[in-house]
Amino acid sequence: MKSTNNASPAQARKQTHLEEFDLVILGGGTGSTVAAWTFAGEGNRVAVVDRQYIGGSCPNIACLPSKNIIHSAKVASYFRRSKEFGITHDGFTIEMSGVRERKRRMVRGLNDMYMENYRNTGAEFILGSGRFVAPRTVEVTLADGTRRQLRGANVIVSTGTRAALETIPGLAEAQPLTHIEALELDEIPARLLVIGGGYVGVEMSQAMRRFGSEVTIVDSNGRLMSKEDPDVCKALGGLLADEGIDVHLNARIKRVSGKSGDSVTIIVEQNGTEKVLQGTHILVATGRNPNTEGLGLELTGVELTERGYLKVNERLQTTAPGVWAIGEVAGSPQFTHISVDDFRVVHANLTGGNRVTTGRQVPYCLFTDPELARIGLSETEAKTQGTAYRLFKVPMESNLRARTLSETRGFVKALVEADSDRILGFTAFGVGAGETLAAVQVAMIAGLPYTGLRDAVLTHPTLAEGLIPLFSSTASAHNLVKTKGA
Ligand SMILES: Cc1cc2nc3c(=O)[nH]c(=O)nc-3n(C[C@H](O)[C@H](O)[C@H](O)COP(=O)(O)OP(=O)(O)OC[C@H]3O[C@@H](n4cnc5c(N)ncnc54)[C@H](O)[C@@H]3O)c2cc1C
């Protein structure tokens, strides 16, 4: 993939104002970062442009900061439960500034580590705002107003998404928190109103509740995490209820008044009745919008989909020659591990291979406590497709490690193909669900029958060992008639 231009960035700027690179990456998220290090490590001249974050959202304002804060909230929950473990103490205080400082320390450490990797691999990180000014040519405006023009033999666009703000009267004026501001709070919101019961809303709600906020979730769907199976949504709802979180479902917000950080009121309509919800802060967590404005895409021939994402084929090529897109702006599932896999797809396709995004596994985890993790088919999906399956399902109480931890809430379930022993899907709502998921995923990748896990010698007592009672339990058959008739 190497180009032949050997001019240093400074020389190129002086001579032509156009700097030549093998690869220019616009937007420096996780997939971009790994792409930069890999391609540069392979001897290519690579530049990454990001307007704000070294490493993009994941290490700065999304996955890792939220998991850091969630862990502090877990410590608070242990303090509350300490008597159960035979440990008493004279009260405790939550200092949000200390919680925030631990998170900030982690982010600083990650930024340092990323910059070190940039130095080691030779990829150039450019802090500035970028936009296309010609095909495969990105102009970057640096903080001091200086401009640089970078032309790539190939360009990857990965500008990500941002929190969506619904057009609800009064909402924008209320200056609601998004996850970015919520993760930077140095005070505990006395009464937090959360709009949206998806990943971000649910994770943040539980954490804030554990810090001491009174939390109310409002969602227009009939269920939290509405794409999950009904038993999963019910269990999640039970968890939030037990923690004292007030959840309003099927609730349409009519208007908002006041200002977040001070006093806010939300008027909702729920089943034909109007309700007034009062809070001190509002957090919006109702989806994401792609960052495509002002990118000059029209100058490059990069088209958008109807939903406003970059139009890509299964090899992640955009409609412009030599321009690729990865991560959320390409409409990929909104997870960091997917943005990294998108990089792998582009890497293969730029180095003589042929790799596609279709048919890949999309595992995910909701980092509530306990976690919810899933891979493959859910029961709802299997039923919709008419796929016959055997269902193995056991409560977390069957997991001996969970008992040692006093963390027996939840269940695990697996779908196995009716007429073979192939694992079709796995869902865990329980302690360490995300880690246990990986073991099942590896089995699925290897094409191991469920009996391979059932009969494995797994370390005792570990959470993964709980797969043995799961797959040793009696399965129930589902959808058999439908499939026979198909
Ligand atoms: C609160 C929260 C928690 C999450 N937790 C998880 C989790 O636990 N696990 C998980 O897998 N996923 C999680 N996600 C999703 C995950 O963060 C993203 O899917 C992941 O970061 C991939 O994003 P990306 O690379 O597409 O974009 P980003 O990482 O957002 O990168 C895009 C970059 O482009 C830059 N940019 C945009 N426009 C320009 C421009 N014109 N010029 C220069 N730079 C520009 C931005 O500054 C940004 O750094 C979470 C998301 C949120 C909001």
XYZ file of C-alpha atoms and ligand atoms in Angstrom:
539
model
C 0.000 0.000 0.000
C 3.044 2.290 0.092
C 3.203 5.488 -1.985
C 6.485 6.779 -3.443
C 6.595 10.285 -1.938
C 9.506 10.556 0.492
C 9.183 14.221 1.498
C 8.988 14.902 5.227
C 5.782 16.625 6.391
C 7.688 19.923 6.834
C 9.266 19.736 3.361
C 5.977 18.864 1.722
C 4.250 21.799 3.417
C 6.958 24.202 2.302
C 7.114 23.001 -1.289
C 3.529 22.265 -2.240
C 1.326 22.760 0.815
C 0.089 19.310 -0.039
C 1.490 16.514 2.095
C 1.353 13.025 0.646
C 0.543 10.001 2.801
C -0.156 6.360 2.132
C -3.112 6.589 4.467
C -4.980 9.547 5.922
C -7.504 8.785 8.650
C -10.173 11.357 9.446
C -11.459 10.759 12.985
C -9.261 9.020 15.522
C -11.512 6.472 17.287
C -10.402 3.018 18.339
C -10.626 1.392 14.895
C -8.713 4.337 13.417
C -6.086 4.187 16.130
C -5.409 0.491 15.625
C -5.412 1.103 11.854
C -2.828 3.885 12.214
C -0.496 1.827 14.388
C -0.829 -1.262 12.200
C -0.409 0.381 8.808
C 2.445 2.561 10.097
C 4.078 -0.478 11.699
C 3.978 -2.084 8.254
C 6.034 0.781 6.862
C 3.298 3.073 5.546
C 3.187 6.827 5.996
C 0.043 7.414 8.048
C -1.667 10.516 9.483
C -4.624 10.487 11.866
C -6.680 13.663 12.286
C -8.867 14.136 15.337
C -10.410 17.391 16.481
C -10.556 16.541 20.147
C -9.619 13.130 21.442
C -6.494 11.003 21.387
C -8.066 7.604 20.789
C -11.592 8.871 20.112
C -14.657 8.315 22.257
C -13.969 4.927 23.857
C -11.048 5.872 26.134
C -12.068 9.513 26.660
C -15.830 9.880 26.975
C -17.527 6.521 26.439
C -16.713 2.859 27.202
C -13.759 3.104 29.531
C -14.716 6.237 31.527
C -18.242 4.866 31.993
C -16.925 1.507 33.170
C -14.530 3.294 35.496
C -17.371 5.307 37.053
C -19.590 2.200 37.182
C -16.877 0.429 39.148
C -16.735 3.272 41.675
C -20.508 2.886 41.989
C -19.984 -0.838 42.624
C -17.628 0.038 45.483
C -20.368 2.291 46.903
C -22.830 -0.596 46.643
C -20.386 -2.837 48.531
C -20.231 -0.238 51.302
C -24.022 -0.333 51.515
C -24.043 -4.145 51.573
C -20.991 -4.514 53.798
C -22.895 -5.924 56.773
C -23.964 -8.847 54.586
C -20.263 -9.682 54.267
C -19.689 -9.359 58.009
C -17.935 -6.016 57.780
C -19.169 -2.963 59.604
C -18.045 0.652 59.273
C -19.108 4.046 60.540
C -20.871 5.383 57.493
C -19.230 6.481 54.263
C -19.094 9.470 51.977
C -19.079 9.612 48.200
C -16.910 12.401 46.844
C -17.782 12.785 43.176
C -14.669 14.888 42.639
C -12.620 11.862 43.801
C -14.655 9.536 41.603
C -14.015 11.874 38.682
C -10.317 12.176 39.458
C -9.837 8.394 39.342
C -11.520 8.408 35.936
C -9.468 11.368 34.719
C -6.264 9.672 35.872
C -7.168 6.602 33.864
C -7.953 8.696 30.777
C -4.653 10.583 31.082
C -2.805 7.291 31.348
C -4.565 5.973 28.259
C -3.804 9.161 26.307
C -0.121 8.863 27.270
C -0.054 5.212 26.270
C -1.686 6.014 22.909
C 0.791 8.829 22.175
C 3.663 6.517 23.055
C 2.294 3.996 20.549
C 1.986 6.732 17.917
C 5.643 7.592 18.498
C 6.724 3.958 18.435
C 4.908 3.106 15.235
C 5.687 6.353 13.415
C 2.043 7.194 12.681
C 1.404 10.929 12.962
C -1.428 12.124 15.222
C -2.696 15.568 14.228
C -4.982 17.397 16.626
C -7.274 19.478 14.450
C -10.566 19.577 12.645
C -10.583 17.941 9.220
C -12.679 18.118 6.077
C -12.302 17.058 2.482
C -11.257 19.776 0.036
C -10.697 17.464 -2.942
C -10.818 13.708 -3.631
C -8.703 11.888 -1.000
C -7.479 15.258 0.276
C -8.221 16.382 3.825
C -7.592 19.884 5.065
C -6.881 20.130 8.773
C -7.356 23.292 10.785
C -5.116 23.258 13.845
C -5.890 24.989 17.126
C -3.802 28.047 16.160
C -5.662 28.395 12.858
C -2.834 26.930 10.771
C -3.996 24.684 7.956
C -2.429 21.569 6.521
C -3.515 19.645 3.457
C -3.017 15.892 3.512
C -3.564 13.679 0.491
C -3.824 9.960 1.046
C -3.348 7.179 -1.466
C -6.226 5.895 0.638
C -8.401 7.678 3.179
C -10.404 6.167 6.014
C -13.280 8.214 7.429
C -14.278 7.389 10.989
C -15.812 10.483 12.523
C -18.217 8.594 14.778
C -21.541 9.777 16.174
C -22.783 12.110 18.870
C -25.685 11.970 21.323
C -28.977 12.740 19.593
C -31.188 15.466 21.006
C -34.848 14.848 20.225
C -36.930 17.810 19.087
C -38.982 18.023 22.256
C -40.204 21.512 23.214
C -37.911 22.943 25.900
C -35.367 20.099 25.825
C -32.502 21.950 24.130
C -33.171 25.029 26.304
C -32.906 22.843 29.410
C -29.265 22.145 28.418
C -29.438 18.466 29.299
C -26.413 16.385 30.160
C -25.186 13.874 27.621
C -22.918 11.023 28.713
C -19.975 13.394 28.225
C -21.043 15.864 30.915
C -22.509 13.147 33.137
C -19.126 11.426 33.293
C -17.532 14.725 34.315
C -19.883 15.549 37.203
C -18.241 16.521 40.453
C -21.537 16.539 42.293
C -24.201 13.909 42.775
C -27.380 14.987 40.987
C -30.061 15.098 43.675
C -32.806 13.989 41.260
C -31.744 12.762 37.857
C -34.228 12.371 35.019
C -32.874 10.017 32.358
C -34.458 10.080 28.902
C -33.853 6.723 27.227
C -33.678 3.185 28.607
C -31.005 1.760 26.295
C -27.360 0.968 27.113
C -26.191 4.416 28.105
C -29.362 5.344 30.007
C -29.514 2.118 32.000
C -25.793 1.940 32.848
C -25.643 5.579 33.939
C -28.908 5.326 35.894
C -27.690 2.463 38.042
C -24.329 4.128 38.684
C -25.879 7.467 39.673
C -28.444 5.747 41.869
C -25.635 3.939 43.672
C -23.904 7.281 44.247
C -27.101 8.460 45.912
C -29.183 10.174 43.212
C -32.902 9.681 43.000
C -33.183 8.411 39.437
C -36.144 8.287 37.061
C -35.934 6.708 33.591
C -38.406 7.703 30.897
C -38.656 5.586 27.737
C -41.142 5.593 24.887
C -40.785 1.817 24.447
C -42.782 -0.706 26.407
C -39.596 -2.345 27.757
C -36.098 -1.357 28.797
C -33.441 -2.617 26.357
C -36.391 -3.343 24.147
C -34.509 -5.521 21.630
C -33.817 -8.186 24.271
C -36.051 -11.163 25.080
C -38.994 -10.466 27.425
C -37.457 -12.522 30.286
C -34.262 -10.461 30.024
C -36.115 -7.131 30.039
C -38.168 -8.290 32.998
C -35.085 -9.291 34.978
C -33.405 -5.991 34.170
C -36.514 -4.085 35.207
C -36.536 -6.044 38.475
C -32.925 -5.100 39.140
C -33.566 -1.405 38.608
C -36.738 -1.516 40.720
C -34.872 -3.238 43.564
C -32.245 -0.508 43.463
C -34.961 2.131 43.794
C -34.935 3.475 40.226
C -38.273 4.757 39.025
C -38.999 3.609 35.459
C -41.709 5.076 33.217
C -42.289 3.049 30.045
C -44.555 3.812 27.074
C -44.025 7.407 28.092
C -43.973 10.144 25.478
C -42.339 13.367 26.568
C -44.524 16.344 25.656
C -42.349 19.162 26.943
C -39.488 20.064 29.221
C -38.975 23.213 31.259
C -36.246 24.557 33.529
C -32.518 24.033 33.320
C -30.452 20.943 34.020
C -28.182 21.446 37.011
C -30.798 23.611 38.667
C -34.389 22.447 38.374
C -36.185 20.677 35.545
C -39.697 19.440 34.873
C -40.722 16.894 32.273
C -44.324 16.477 31.220
C -44.974 12.969 29.906
C -48.015 11.299 28.481
C -48.329 7.691 29.544
C -51.295 5.541 28.550
C -53.447 8.618 27.959
C -52.548 10.237 31.273
C -50.295 13.223 31.781
C -47.569 12.976 34.416
C -45.213 15.599 35.827
C -41.680 14.474 36.649
C -39.408 16.773 38.633
C -35.644 16.655 38.773
C -32.470 18.639 39.229
C -30.695 17.244 36.162
C -31.662 15.668 32.839
C -29.534 13.150 30.986
C -30.372 12.407 27.348
C -29.572 8.913 26.123
C -31.869 8.467 23.156
C -29.542 7.290 20.425
C -26.830 8.754 18.263
C -26.476 10.919 15.148
C -23.602 10.459 12.683
C -20.898 13.151 12.481
C -20.991 13.982 8.778
C -21.737 17.698 8.678
C -19.029 19.975 7.333
C -16.832 17.079 6.167
C -16.916 18.242 2.531
C -18.121 14.798 1.476
C -19.778 16.319 -1.589
C -16.309 17.240 -2.885
C -15.223 13.614 -2.833
C -18.226 11.693 -4.122
C -18.894 10.008 -0.765
C -22.643 9.409 -0.551
C -24.782 9.035 2.548
C -27.510 6.514 3.356
C -31.081 7.615 4.021
C -30.304 7.597 7.724
C -27.320 9.902 7.172
C -24.476 7.390 7.613
C -21.672 6.968 5.101
C -22.790 4.584 2.390
C -20.427 1.581 2.349
C -20.412 -1.862 0.788
C -19.608 -5.014 2.770
C -15.867 -4.353 2.191
C -16.351 -0.905 3.799
C -15.602 0.993 0.605
C -17.536 4.224 0.259
C -18.868 5.412 -3.092
C -15.606 7.364 -3.696
C -12.534 5.520 -4.980
C -9.848 5.114 -2.318
C -12.133 6.293 0.500
C -13.150 3.794 3.173
C -15.321 4.195 6.269
C -15.229 2.372 9.592
C -17.014 2.509 12.941
C -20.266 4.172 13.845
C -20.259 6.748 11.019
C -20.255 3.823 8.591
C -23.460 2.572 10.215
C -21.692 -0.368 11.874
C -23.065 -1.768 15.164
C -22.161 0.732 17.850
C -19.449 -1.084 19.763
C -15.722 -0.520 20.048
C -14.894 -4.128 19.182
C -16.864 -3.695 15.949
C -14.948 -0.547 15.017
C -11.761 -2.585 15.491
C -13.140 -5.379 13.344
C -14.047 -2.786 10.710
C -10.362 -1.835 10.694
C -9.487 -5.508 10.099
C -11.868 -5.594 7.142
C -10.266 -2.514 5.564
C -6.772 -3.725 6.389
C -7.383 -7.042 4.645
C -8.890 -5.324 1.629
C -5.988 -2.892 1.308
C -3.373 -5.594 1.596
C -4.549 -7.958 -1.078
C -7.217 -9.829 0.861
C -10.969 -9.822 0.615
C -12.799 -9.489 3.885
C -16.396 -8.465 4.480
C -18.521 -7.310 7.387
C -21.414 -9.614 6.613
C -22.017 -12.648 8.800
C -19.634 -11.652 11.586
C -20.418 -12.171 15.239
C -21.610 -9.126 17.173
C -21.294 -9.930 20.877
C -22.155 -7.246 23.388
C -22.446 -6.504 27.038
C -24.501 -4.065 29.063
C -22.356 -3.119 32.042
C -25.011 -2.958 34.694
C -24.277 -4.831 37.897
C -24.869 -7.657 37.232
C -24.007 -7.516 33.538
C -26.142 -8.537 30.617
C -24.234 -10.197 27.796
C -25.394 -11.742 24.573
C -24.075 -13.374 21.439
C -25.917 -14.938 18.545
C -29.621 -15.616 18.356
C -32.069 -14.519 21.008
C -35.272 -16.477 21.494
C -37.232 -13.638 19.912
C -35.042 -13.745 16.807
C -35.194 -17.544 16.589
C -38.980 -17.428 16.804
C -39.231 -14.688 14.179
C -36.986 -16.675 11.822
C -38.810 -19.919 12.573
C -35.564 -21.543 13.732
C -36.151 -24.643 15.840
C -34.053 -24.684 19.009
C -33.506 -26.348 22.321
C -33.360 -23.945 25.237
C -31.011 -24.509 28.171
C -31.717 -22.063 30.981
C -30.600 -22.069 34.605
C -30.664 -19.456 37.363
C -27.379 -17.880 38.471
C -27.957 -19.707 41.755
C -26.683 -22.833 39.973
C -23.312 -21.122 39.621
C -21.222 -22.039 42.641
C -18.791 -19.153 42.216
C -21.731 -16.728 42.156
C -22.780 -18.177 45.511
C -19.327 -17.499 47.003
C -19.721 -13.887 45.901
C -23.330 -13.512 47.118
C -24.166 -12.457 43.546
C -26.840 -14.943 42.529
C -29.228 -12.606 40.729
C -30.093 -13.478 37.141
C -29.868 -16.421 34.779
C -27.998 -17.847 31.816
C -29.576 -19.373 28.774
C -28.360 -20.912 25.552
C -30.101 -21.800 22.335
C -28.907 -24.989 20.655
C -30.011 -26.037 17.171
C -32.867 -28.548 17.402
C -31.403 -31.201 15.132
C -27.713 -30.731 15.895
C -25.673 -29.760 18.937
C -24.620 -26.395 17.465
C -24.868 -23.399 19.809
C -26.996 -20.701 18.187
C -27.033 -18.087 20.908
C -26.171 -17.345 24.490
C -27.488 -14.757 26.932
C -26.292 -14.201 30.464
C -27.733 -11.798 32.972
C -25.537 -12.274 35.963
C -22.243 -11.542 37.635
C -19.316 -11.681 35.201
C -21.659 -12.274 32.251
C -19.342 -10.522 29.787
C -16.400 -12.760 30.699
C -18.413 -15.983 30.594
C -19.791 -14.952 27.217
C -16.289 -15.067 25.734
C -15.936 -18.768 26.566
C -19.175 -19.579 24.754
C -18.194 -17.330 21.857
C -14.899 -19.159 21.405
C -16.801 -22.449 21.378
C -19.117 -21.039 18.715
C -16.171 -19.813 16.618
C -14.577 -23.247 16.851
C -17.865 -24.919 15.930
C -17.751 -26.872 19.187
C -21.027 -28.650 20.038
C -22.608 -27.642 23.332
C -21.571 -31.022 24.701
C -17.943 -29.873 24.359
C -18.589 -27.255 27.031
C -20.791 -29.546 29.080
C -18.086 -32.201 29.243
C -15.095 -29.861 29.628
C -13.009 -29.860 32.798
C -13.382 -26.224 33.855
C -11.667 -24.709 36.877
C -13.644 -24.823 40.089
C -15.025 -22.515 41.340
C -15.113 -20.051 38.438
C -18.023 -18.285 36.811
C -17.240 -20.034 33.501
C -17.618 -23.370 35.296
C -21.324 -22.452 35.475
C -21.545 -23.453 31.801
C -21.448 -27.085 32.955
C -24.716 -26.933 34.960
C -26.215 -24.853 32.137
C -25.498 -27.403 29.435
C -26.198 -30.359 31.768
C -29.703 -29.078 32.502
C -32.786 -30.383 30.755
C -33.464 -28.457 27.584
C -36.924 -27.454 26.434
C -37.793 -27.628 22.728
C -39.120 -24.625 20.847
C -40.436 -23.936 17.365
C -40.162 -27.592 16.309
C -43.501 -27.731 14.515
C -42.805 -24.582 12.502
C -39.482 -25.847 11.201
C -40.837 -29.280 10.261
C -43.513 -27.556 8.232
C -41.075 -25.188 6.538
C -21.479 6.299 27.256
C -21.060 5.271 26.250
C -20.586 4.057 26.680
C -20.191 3.104 25.766
N -19.755 1.905 26.233
C -19.366 0.965 25.362
C -18.872 -0.279 25.831
O -18.814 -0.538 27.031
N -18.445 -1.186 24.924
C -18.490 -0.929 23.572
O -18.086 -1.786 22.792
N -18.958 0.232 23.104
C -19.395 1.193 23.957
N -19.826 2.393 23.482
C -19.773 2.648 22.019
C -18.332 2.976 21.599
O -17.848 4.050 22.364
C -18.187 3.289 20.116
O -18.886 2.344 19.349
C -16.714 3.262 19.752
O -16.021 4.236 20.475
C -16.438 3.391 18.273
O -16.630 4.681 17.855
P -16.049 5.222 16.475
O -14.638 4.813 16.286
O -17.007 4.922 15.409
O -16.105 6.786 16.755
P -15.378 7.651 17.868
O -14.579 6.863 18.815
O -16.413 8.559 18.404
O -14.331 8.454 16.995
C -14.711 9.479 16.140
C -13.703 10.584 16.281
O -13.841 11.465 15.186
C -13.505 12.758 15.616
N -14.062 13.689 14.637
C -15.355 13.845 14.266
N -15.443 14.773 13.297
C -14.188 15.209 13.046
C -13.618 16.150 12.156
N -14.363 16.838 11.315
N -12.289 16.350 12.183
C -11.502 15.653 13.036
N -11.984 14.745 13.893
C -13.305 14.518 13.895
C -14.101 12.859 17.000
O -13.417 13.826 17.788
C -13.880 11.427 17.533
O -12.720 11.337 18.331
C -20.257 3.375 24.372
C -20.724 4.603 23.928
C -21.139 5.545 24.848
C -21.653 6.874 24.351
